[in-house]
XYZ file of C-alpha atoms in Angstrom:
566
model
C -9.675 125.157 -128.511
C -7.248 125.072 -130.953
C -4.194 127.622 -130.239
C -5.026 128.130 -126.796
C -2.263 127.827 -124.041
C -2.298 124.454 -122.126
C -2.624 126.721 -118.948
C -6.061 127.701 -120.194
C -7.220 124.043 -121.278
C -6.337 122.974 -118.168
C -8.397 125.812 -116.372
C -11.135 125.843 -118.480
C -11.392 121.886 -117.665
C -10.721 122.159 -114.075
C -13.561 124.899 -114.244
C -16.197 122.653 -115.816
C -15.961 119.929 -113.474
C -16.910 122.553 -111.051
C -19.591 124.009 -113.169
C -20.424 120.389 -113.225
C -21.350 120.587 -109.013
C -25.069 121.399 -108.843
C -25.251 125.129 -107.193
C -27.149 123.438 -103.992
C -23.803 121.596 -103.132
C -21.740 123.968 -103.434
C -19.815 125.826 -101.135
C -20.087 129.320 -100.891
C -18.327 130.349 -98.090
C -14.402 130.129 -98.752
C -13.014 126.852 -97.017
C -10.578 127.847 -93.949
C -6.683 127.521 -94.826
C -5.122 124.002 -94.504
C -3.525 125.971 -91.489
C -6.128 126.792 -89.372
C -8.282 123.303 -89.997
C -6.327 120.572 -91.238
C -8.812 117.637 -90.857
C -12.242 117.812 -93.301
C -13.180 115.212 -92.178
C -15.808 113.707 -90.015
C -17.700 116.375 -88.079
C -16.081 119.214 -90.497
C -18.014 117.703 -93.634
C -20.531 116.718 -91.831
C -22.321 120.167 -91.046
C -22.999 120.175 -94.927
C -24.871 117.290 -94.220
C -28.595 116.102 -93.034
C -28.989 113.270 -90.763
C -30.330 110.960 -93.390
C -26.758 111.849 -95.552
C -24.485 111.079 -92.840
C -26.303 107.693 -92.263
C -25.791 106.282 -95.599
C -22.724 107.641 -96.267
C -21.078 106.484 -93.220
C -22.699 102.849 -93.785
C -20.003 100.822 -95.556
C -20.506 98.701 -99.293
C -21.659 95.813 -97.430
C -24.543 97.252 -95.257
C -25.776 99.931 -97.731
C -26.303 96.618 -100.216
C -27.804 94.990 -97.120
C -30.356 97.949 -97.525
C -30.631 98.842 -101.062
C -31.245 94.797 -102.041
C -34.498 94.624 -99.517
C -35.282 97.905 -100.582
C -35.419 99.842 -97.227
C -33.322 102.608 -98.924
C -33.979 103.189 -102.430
C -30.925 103.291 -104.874
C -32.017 107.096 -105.527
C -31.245 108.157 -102.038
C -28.469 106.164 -101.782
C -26.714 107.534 -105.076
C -27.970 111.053 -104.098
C -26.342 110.809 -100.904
C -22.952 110.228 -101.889
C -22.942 112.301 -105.347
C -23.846 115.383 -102.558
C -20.920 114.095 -99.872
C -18.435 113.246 -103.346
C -19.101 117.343 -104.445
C -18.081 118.618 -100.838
C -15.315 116.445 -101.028
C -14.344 117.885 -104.303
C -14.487 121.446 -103.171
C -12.156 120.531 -99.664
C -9.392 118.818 -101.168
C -9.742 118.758 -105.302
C -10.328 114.770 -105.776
C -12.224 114.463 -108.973
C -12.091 114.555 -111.953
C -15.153 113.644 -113.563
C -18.714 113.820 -112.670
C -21.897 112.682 -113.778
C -24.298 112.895 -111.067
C -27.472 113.311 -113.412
C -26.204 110.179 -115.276
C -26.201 108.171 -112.011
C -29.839 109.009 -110.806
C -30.973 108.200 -113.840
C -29.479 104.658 -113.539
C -30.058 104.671 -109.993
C -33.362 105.298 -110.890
C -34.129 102.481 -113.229
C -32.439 100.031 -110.610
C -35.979 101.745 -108.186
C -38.363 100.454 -110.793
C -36.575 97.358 -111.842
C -37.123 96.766 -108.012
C -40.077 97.541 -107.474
C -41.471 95.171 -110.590
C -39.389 92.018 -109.454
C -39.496 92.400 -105.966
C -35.400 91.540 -106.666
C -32.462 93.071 -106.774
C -30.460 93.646 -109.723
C -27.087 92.016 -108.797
C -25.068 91.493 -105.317
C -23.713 95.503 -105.808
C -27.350 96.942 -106.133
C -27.844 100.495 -105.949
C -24.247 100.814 -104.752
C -22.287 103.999 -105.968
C -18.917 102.739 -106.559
C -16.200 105.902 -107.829
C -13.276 104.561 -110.284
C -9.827 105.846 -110.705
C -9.607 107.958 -114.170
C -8.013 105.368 -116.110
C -12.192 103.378 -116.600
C -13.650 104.839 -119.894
C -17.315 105.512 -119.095
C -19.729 106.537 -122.070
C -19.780 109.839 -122.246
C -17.466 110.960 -120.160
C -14.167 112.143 -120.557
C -10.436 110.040 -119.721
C -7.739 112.272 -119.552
C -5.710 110.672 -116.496
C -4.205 113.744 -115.529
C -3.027 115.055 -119.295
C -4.065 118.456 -120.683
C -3.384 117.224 -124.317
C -6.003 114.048 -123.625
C -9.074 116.743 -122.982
C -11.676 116.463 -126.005
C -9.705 113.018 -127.241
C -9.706 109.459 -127.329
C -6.335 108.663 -125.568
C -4.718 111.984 -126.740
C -6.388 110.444 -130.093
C -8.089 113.530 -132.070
C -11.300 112.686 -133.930
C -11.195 109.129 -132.520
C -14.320 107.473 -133.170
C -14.330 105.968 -129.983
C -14.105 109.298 -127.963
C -16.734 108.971 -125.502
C -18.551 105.592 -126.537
C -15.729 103.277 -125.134
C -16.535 101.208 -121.615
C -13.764 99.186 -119.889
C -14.543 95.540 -119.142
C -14.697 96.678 -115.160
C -17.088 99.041 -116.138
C -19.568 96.949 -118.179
C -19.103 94.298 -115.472
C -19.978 96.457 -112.231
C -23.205 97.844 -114.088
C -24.174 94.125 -114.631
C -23.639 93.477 -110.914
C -26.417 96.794 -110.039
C -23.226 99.348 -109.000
C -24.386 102.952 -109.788
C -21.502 104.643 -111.034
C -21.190 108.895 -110.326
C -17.692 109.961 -110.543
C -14.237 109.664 -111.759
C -11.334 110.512 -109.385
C -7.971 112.177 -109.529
C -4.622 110.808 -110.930
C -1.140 112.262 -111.408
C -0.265 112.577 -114.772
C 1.907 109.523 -115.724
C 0.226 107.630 -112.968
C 4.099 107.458 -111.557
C 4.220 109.092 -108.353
C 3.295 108.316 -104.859
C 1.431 112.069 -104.649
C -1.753 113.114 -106.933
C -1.015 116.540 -108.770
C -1.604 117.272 -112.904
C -2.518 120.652 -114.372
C -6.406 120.086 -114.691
C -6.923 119.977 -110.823
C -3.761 120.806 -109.376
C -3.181 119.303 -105.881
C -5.015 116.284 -104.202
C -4.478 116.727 -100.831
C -4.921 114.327 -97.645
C -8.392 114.913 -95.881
C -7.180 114.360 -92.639
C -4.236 116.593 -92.878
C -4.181 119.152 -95.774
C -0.890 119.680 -95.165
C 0.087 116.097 -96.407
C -0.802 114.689 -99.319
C -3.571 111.739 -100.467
C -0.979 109.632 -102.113
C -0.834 108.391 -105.562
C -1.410 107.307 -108.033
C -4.865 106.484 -107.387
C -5.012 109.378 -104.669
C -8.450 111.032 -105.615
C -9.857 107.858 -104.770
C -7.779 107.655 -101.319
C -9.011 111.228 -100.805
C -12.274 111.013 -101.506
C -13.239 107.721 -99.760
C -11.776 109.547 -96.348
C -14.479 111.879 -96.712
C -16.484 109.067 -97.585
C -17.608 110.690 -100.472
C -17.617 107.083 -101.751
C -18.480 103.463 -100.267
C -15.696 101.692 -102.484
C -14.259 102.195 -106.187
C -10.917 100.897 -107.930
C -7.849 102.112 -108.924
C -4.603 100.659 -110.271
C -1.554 99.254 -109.069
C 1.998 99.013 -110.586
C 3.790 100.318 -107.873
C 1.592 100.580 -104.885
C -0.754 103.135 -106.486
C -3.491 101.078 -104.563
C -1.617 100.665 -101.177
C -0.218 104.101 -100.882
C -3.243 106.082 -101.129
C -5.067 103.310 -99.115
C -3.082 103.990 -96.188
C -2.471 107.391 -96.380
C -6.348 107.706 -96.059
C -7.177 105.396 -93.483
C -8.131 102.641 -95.749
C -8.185 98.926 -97.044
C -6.821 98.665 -100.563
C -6.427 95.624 -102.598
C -3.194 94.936 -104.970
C -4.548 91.210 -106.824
C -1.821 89.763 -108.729
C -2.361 89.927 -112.227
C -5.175 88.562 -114.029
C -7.686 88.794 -111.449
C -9.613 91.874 -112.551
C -10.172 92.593 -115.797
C -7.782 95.382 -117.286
C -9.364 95.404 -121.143
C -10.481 98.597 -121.996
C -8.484 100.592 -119.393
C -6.227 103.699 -120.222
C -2.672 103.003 -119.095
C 1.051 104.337 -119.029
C 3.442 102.592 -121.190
C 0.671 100.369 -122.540
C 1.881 96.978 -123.461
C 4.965 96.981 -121.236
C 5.159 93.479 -119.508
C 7.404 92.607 -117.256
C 5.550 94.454 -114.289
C 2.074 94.228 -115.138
C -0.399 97.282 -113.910
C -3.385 95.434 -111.943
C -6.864 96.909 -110.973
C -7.802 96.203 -107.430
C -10.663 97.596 -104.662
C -10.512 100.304 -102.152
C -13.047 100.721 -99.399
C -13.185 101.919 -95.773
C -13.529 98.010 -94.618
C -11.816 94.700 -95.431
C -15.224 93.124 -95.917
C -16.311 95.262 -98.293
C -13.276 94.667 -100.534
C -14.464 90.988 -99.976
C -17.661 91.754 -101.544
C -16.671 94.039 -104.509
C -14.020 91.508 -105.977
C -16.198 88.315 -105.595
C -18.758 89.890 -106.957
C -16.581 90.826 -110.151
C -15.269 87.607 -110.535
C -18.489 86.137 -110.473
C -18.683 88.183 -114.038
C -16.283 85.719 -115.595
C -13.878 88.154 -116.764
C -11.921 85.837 -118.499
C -14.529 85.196 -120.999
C -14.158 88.940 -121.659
C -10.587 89.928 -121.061
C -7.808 87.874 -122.922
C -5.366 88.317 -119.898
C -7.289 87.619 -117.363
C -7.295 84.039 -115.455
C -9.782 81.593 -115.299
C -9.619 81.443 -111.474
C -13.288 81.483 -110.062
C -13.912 82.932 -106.455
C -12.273 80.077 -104.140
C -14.681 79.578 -101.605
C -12.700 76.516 -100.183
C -10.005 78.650 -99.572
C -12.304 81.114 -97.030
C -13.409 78.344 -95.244
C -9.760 76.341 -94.763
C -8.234 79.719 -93.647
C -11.328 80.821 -91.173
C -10.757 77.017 -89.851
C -7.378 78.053 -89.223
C -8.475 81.447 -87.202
C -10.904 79.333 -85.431
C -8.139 76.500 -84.342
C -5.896 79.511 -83.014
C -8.775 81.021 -81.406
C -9.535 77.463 -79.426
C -5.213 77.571 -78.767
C -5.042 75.078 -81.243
C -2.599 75.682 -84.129
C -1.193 79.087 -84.460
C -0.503 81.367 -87.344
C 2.524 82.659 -87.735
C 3.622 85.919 -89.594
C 6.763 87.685 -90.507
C 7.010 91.159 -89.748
C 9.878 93.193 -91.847
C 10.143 96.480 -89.547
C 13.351 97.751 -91.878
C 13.952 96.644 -95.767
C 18.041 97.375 -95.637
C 17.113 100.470 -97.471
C 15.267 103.377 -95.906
C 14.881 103.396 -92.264
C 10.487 104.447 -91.218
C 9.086 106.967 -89.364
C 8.396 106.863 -85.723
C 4.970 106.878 -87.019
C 5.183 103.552 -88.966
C 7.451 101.947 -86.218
C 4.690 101.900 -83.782
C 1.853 101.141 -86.050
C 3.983 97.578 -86.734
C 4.906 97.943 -82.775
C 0.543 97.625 -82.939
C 0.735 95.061 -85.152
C 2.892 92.325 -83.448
C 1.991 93.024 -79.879
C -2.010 92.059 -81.747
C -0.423 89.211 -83.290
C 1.602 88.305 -80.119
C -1.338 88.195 -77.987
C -3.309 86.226 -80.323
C -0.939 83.403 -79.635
C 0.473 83.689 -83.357
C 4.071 82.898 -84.337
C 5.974 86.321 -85.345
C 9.128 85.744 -87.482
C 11.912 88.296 -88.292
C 11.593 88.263 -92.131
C 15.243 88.160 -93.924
C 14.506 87.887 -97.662
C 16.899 88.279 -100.554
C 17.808 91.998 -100.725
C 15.417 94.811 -101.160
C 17.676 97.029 -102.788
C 17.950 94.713 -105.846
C 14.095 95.003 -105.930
C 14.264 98.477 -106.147
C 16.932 98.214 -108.845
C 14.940 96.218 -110.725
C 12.224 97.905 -110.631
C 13.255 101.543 -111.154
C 14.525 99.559 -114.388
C 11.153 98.730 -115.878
C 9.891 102.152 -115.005
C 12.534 103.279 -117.125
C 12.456 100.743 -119.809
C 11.201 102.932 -122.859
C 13.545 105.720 -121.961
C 10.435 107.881 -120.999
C 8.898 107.819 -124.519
C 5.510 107.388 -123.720
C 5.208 110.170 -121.056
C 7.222 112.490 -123.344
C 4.941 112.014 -125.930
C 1.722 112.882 -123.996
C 3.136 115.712 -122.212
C 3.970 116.804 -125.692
C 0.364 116.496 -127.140
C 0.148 119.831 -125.348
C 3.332 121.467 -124.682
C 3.020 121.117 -121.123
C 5.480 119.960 -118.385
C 5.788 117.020 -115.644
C 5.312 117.657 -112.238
C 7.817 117.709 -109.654
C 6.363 114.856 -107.540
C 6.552 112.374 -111.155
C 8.775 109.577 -110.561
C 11.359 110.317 -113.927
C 10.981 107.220 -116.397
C 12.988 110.229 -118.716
C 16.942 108.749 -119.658
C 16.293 109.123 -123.211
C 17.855 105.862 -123.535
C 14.932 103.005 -124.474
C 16.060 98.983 -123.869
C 16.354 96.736 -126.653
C 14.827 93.568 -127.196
C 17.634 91.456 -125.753
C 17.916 93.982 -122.612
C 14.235 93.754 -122.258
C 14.780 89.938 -122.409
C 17.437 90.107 -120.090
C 15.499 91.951 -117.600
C 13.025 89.720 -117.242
C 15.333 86.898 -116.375
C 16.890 88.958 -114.151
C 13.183 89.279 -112.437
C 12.031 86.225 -112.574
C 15.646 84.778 -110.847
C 14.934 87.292 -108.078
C 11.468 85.478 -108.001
C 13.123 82.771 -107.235
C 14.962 83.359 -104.549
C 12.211 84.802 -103.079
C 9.923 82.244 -103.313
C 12.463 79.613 -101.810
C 13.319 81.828 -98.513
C 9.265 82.397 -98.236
C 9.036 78.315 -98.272
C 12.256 78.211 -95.894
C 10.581 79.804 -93.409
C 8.343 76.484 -92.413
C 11.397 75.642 -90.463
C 10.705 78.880 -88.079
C 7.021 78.829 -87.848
C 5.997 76.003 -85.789
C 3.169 75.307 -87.692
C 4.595 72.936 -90.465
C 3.431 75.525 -92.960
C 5.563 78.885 -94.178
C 4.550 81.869 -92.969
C 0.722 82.953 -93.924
C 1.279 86.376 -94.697
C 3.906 89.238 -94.192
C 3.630 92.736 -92.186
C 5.918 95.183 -93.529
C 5.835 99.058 -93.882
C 3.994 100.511 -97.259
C 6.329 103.772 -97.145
C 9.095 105.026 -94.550
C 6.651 107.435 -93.464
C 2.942 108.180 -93.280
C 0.742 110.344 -95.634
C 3.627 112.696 -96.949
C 4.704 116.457 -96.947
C 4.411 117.198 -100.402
C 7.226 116.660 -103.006
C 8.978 113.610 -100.272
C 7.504 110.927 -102.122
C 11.150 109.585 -103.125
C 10.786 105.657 -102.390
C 8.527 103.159 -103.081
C 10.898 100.295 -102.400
C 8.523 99.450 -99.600
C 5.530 98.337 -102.737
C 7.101 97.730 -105.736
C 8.820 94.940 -104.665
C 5.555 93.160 -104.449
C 4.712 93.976 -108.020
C 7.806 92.719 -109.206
C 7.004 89.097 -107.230
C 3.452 90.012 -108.167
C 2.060 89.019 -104.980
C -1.370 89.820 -103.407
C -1.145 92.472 -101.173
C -3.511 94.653 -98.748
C -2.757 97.865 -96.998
C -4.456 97.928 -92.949
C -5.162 100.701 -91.456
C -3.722 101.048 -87.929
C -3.611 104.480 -86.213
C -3.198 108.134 -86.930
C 0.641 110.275 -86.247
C 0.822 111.769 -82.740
C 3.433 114.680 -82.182
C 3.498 113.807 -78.319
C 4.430 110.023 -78.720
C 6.321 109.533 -82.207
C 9.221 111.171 -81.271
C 12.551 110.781 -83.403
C 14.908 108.332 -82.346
C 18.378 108.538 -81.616
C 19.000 106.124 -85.038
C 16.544 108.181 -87.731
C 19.168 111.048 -88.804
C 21.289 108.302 -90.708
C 21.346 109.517 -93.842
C 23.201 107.210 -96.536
C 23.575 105.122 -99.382
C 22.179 102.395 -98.184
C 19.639 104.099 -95.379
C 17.444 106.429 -96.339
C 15.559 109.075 -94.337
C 13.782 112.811 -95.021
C 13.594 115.070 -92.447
C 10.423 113.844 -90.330
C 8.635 116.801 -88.858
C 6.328 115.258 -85.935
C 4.405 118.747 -85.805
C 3.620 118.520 -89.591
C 2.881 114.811 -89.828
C 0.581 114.774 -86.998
C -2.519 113.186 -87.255
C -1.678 111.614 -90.897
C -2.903 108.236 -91.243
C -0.630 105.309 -90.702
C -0.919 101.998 -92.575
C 0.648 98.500 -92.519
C 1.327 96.418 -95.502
C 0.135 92.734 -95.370
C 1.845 90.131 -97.611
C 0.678 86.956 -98.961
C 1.879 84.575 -102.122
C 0.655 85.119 -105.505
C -2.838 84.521 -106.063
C -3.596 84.433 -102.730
C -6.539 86.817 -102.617
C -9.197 84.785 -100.750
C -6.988 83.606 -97.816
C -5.197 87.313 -97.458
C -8.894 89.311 -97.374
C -10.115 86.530 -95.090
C -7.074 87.399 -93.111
C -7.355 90.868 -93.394
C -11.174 91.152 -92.248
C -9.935 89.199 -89.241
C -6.600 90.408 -88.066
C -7.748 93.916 -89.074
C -10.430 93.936 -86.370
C -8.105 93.217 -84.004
C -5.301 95.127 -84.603
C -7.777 98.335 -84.713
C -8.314 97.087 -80.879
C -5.227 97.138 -80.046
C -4.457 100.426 -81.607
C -6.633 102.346 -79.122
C -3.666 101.790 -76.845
C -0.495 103.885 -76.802
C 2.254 102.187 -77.880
């Protein structure tokens, strides 16, 4: 394809994956204007659907394994299923960007008789789909995360021997543990922006409100989990690329601190920068499925594998000491407590977002738990510092691959472009400057035993993941909200609480301030209704088992509480 325009590399790639659709699954008649029907979702998809389809692809990771490992649905079905519901998808709201459907009931296939001759599964993910972010190399199948100039290459690497036979650790792992793997989902080019757009696919947008958009930068996966075109995949995280398309979608999402999942053999921005490490972590439709996807990869051993990676086994000690803990505050023994940050110093939220952490501490109120008004060190220098790594090489990297074809960046891309790169002793200084703020962070998280009541520090934080909910198109402009927890490299889950409602999230008399120091876009209630609101939930670093136990439990009830107008 030498000599031809990026424009037409782009098309004729965006065109194959399309070509790529079986001609039973796809849709003929033209798909209604985001105008006249918004949400895809639910009953919309589901008239594309039989019976049988809708059942398994509306059973989460956890039950379909419950079936697939005894055998009452076969891995065939199951895989066929969700490759169908993943195409649809595809065709509402442009979330993939690889597929290899024929690939996956083949494997599927040989899971059946594998089966069938030991009466046993193959692993604790058996004859689960699971979709990945397009960062995974998968043999034979293309990586381009988003660039025209990486189509037909290794990595933007012409005649690369490894073009098409490279696998990622993940993805040798999860086909050890009996996951089927089908698809490859949407990224922005970059992966630096809180919306999902390149010139392959064009536009990601929200399933519940095509108006809005899926977030980023793993928002294919966001997108096509709320059509449940998939049971759980992964994604990256280096800014909240996990979180934000989580809750924009009406999801769980998992940020790990670093180490947990193996990264080796993953494409990446700025490969080999440091000092705010990209992680890989799980998104699903339920806590308890995240539970089950990254026990089941650290049962792998990753670190045997993955240089960078920790040897930190699944803590089962910690699941049982912080279910004790539920269980005390359940009898009205010991409570939890919790700090909710409703406002970072920085950008004023939503209405929407306001009441889904109104939701959140009136559940955690009347489950007897402590609440404390969180007051860290300031927000703002988080954001500083972080818009400083992102900036670190002086936008080298990006300008390169956008340069492998001649084509240009996005709007919604965050700019890492000053032409100015650090040197080694700014670098250096940097990181002191990060790991000070750690610091001071981790000393006012262990001040706050004094407000608790419990004798302990808090056991998580509730903060906002944006200042608003699934966005209008090119307002991504802050992600203050998540990248502070990347630069503390904490764990980190985003909740899903409620949906935007025009006729109760109305603006208050404060939200017009627009400043230096408080930020706020013009919030359209009529536009942003029925977008998907999210929390954020906070714990220490490495503190994946107690914060997904937590999760599974306070998630429950806080989607109980949400029925209620609040």
């Amino acid at each position: 394809m030498t000599g031809i325009s990026w424009e037409l590399k782009g098309e004729a790639k965006r065109q194959s994956i399309l070509n790529a659709i079986p001609e039973k699954w796809r849709l003929n008649s033209s798909v209604p204007p985001a105008t006249e029907q918004r949400d895809v979702t639910g009953d919309y998809i589901r008239q594309y659907l039989t019976k049988h389809e809708i059942e398994i692809t509306e059973t989460d990771a956890v039950g379909i394994v419950e079936q697939t490992s005894t055998g009452r649905w076969s891995a065939v079905e199951v895989t066929e299923a969700f490759c169908h519901r993943a195409a649809l998808a595809h065709q509402l709201v442009s979330c993939l960007h690889e597929v290899f459907f024929e690939a996956a009931l083949k494997d599927a296939k040989e899971q059946d008789e594998y089966f069938a001759k030991h009466k046993t599964p193959i692993g604790p993910l058996h004859g689960l789909p699971v979709s990945l972010k397009d960062q995974f190399h998968v043999k034979g199948v293309e990586t381009t995360m988003g660039y025209v100039g990486w189509i037909n290459t290794f990595q933007g690497q012409q005649n690369d021997p490894r073009t098409g036979t490279e696998e990622s650790e993940l993805v040798r792992e999860l086909r050890n543990l009996g996951a089927v793997l089908y698809c490859k989902t949407s990224v922005p080019a970059t992966l630096m922006a809180g919306e999902t757009v390149n010139h392959i696919i064009g536009y990601t947008w929200n399933p519940k409100n095509r108006l809005l958009s899926c977030g980023g930068s793993s928002g294919g996966e966001g997108a096509l989990m709320a059509l449940r075109g998939s049971p759980a995949g992964f994604g990256t995280d280096i800014g909240g690329s996990v979180r934000i398309p989580a809750g924009f979608n009406f999801l769980y999402g998992l940020r790990p601190s670093a180490g947990r999942i193996p990264y080796q053999g993953a494409a990446n921005s700025m490969d080999g920068q440091g000092t705010i490490l990209s992680v890989i972590g799980p998104i699903a439709p339920t806590a308890r499925s995240l539970t089950l996807l990254f026990k089941a990869v650290l049962g792998q051993k990753p670190w045997l594998y993955d240089p960078l990676a920790l040897e930190l086994p699944w803590r089962d000690e910690v699941v049982q000491e912080t279910r004790a803990l539920i269980e005390k505050a359940r009898g009205g023994g010991s409570t939890l407590a919790f700090g909710i940050m409703k406002y970072d110093g920085v950008a004023l939220v939503h209405p929407p977002i306001a009441r889904g952490l109104r939701i959140v501490e009136k559940t955690l109120q009347r489950l007897g738990h402590r609440v404390v008004e969180w007051k860290p060190p300031s927000h703002a220098t988080a954001a500083a510092l972080v818009s400083k790594v992102f900036k670190m090489d002086g936008g080298a990297d990006s300008r390169h691959h956008f340069g492998l074809s001649g084509e240009s960046a996005a709007p919604q891309i965050i700019s890492t472009d000053n032409g100015v790169e650090m040197t080694a002793s700014q670098i250096a200084a940097l990181n002191v400057e990060k790991r000070q703020y750690q610091k001071q962070y981790i000393n006012y998280w262990h001040s706050t035993a004094e407000l608790t009541g419990t004798g302990r520090p808090v056991d998580g934080l509730f903060c906002p993941l944006a200042p608003h909910a699934a966005v209008i198109p090119n307002e991504y402009k802050f992600v203050g909200y998540t990248g502070f927890v990347n630069l503390l490299d904490y764990t980190s889950l985003a909740i899903p609480v409620t949906f935007a409602d025009k006729k109760v999230d109305v603006r208050s008399a404060d939200s017009s301030v627009d400043d230096s120091e408080h930020i706020q876009w013009d919030y359209d209630a009529e536009t942003y209704d029925g977008a998907p609101v999210g929390v954020q939930f906070v714990g220490r670093r490495l503190q994946e088992e107690k914060m997904l136990t937590l999760a599974e439990y306070l998630g429950e009830e806080i989607a109980r509480d949400a029925k209620e107008r609040i």
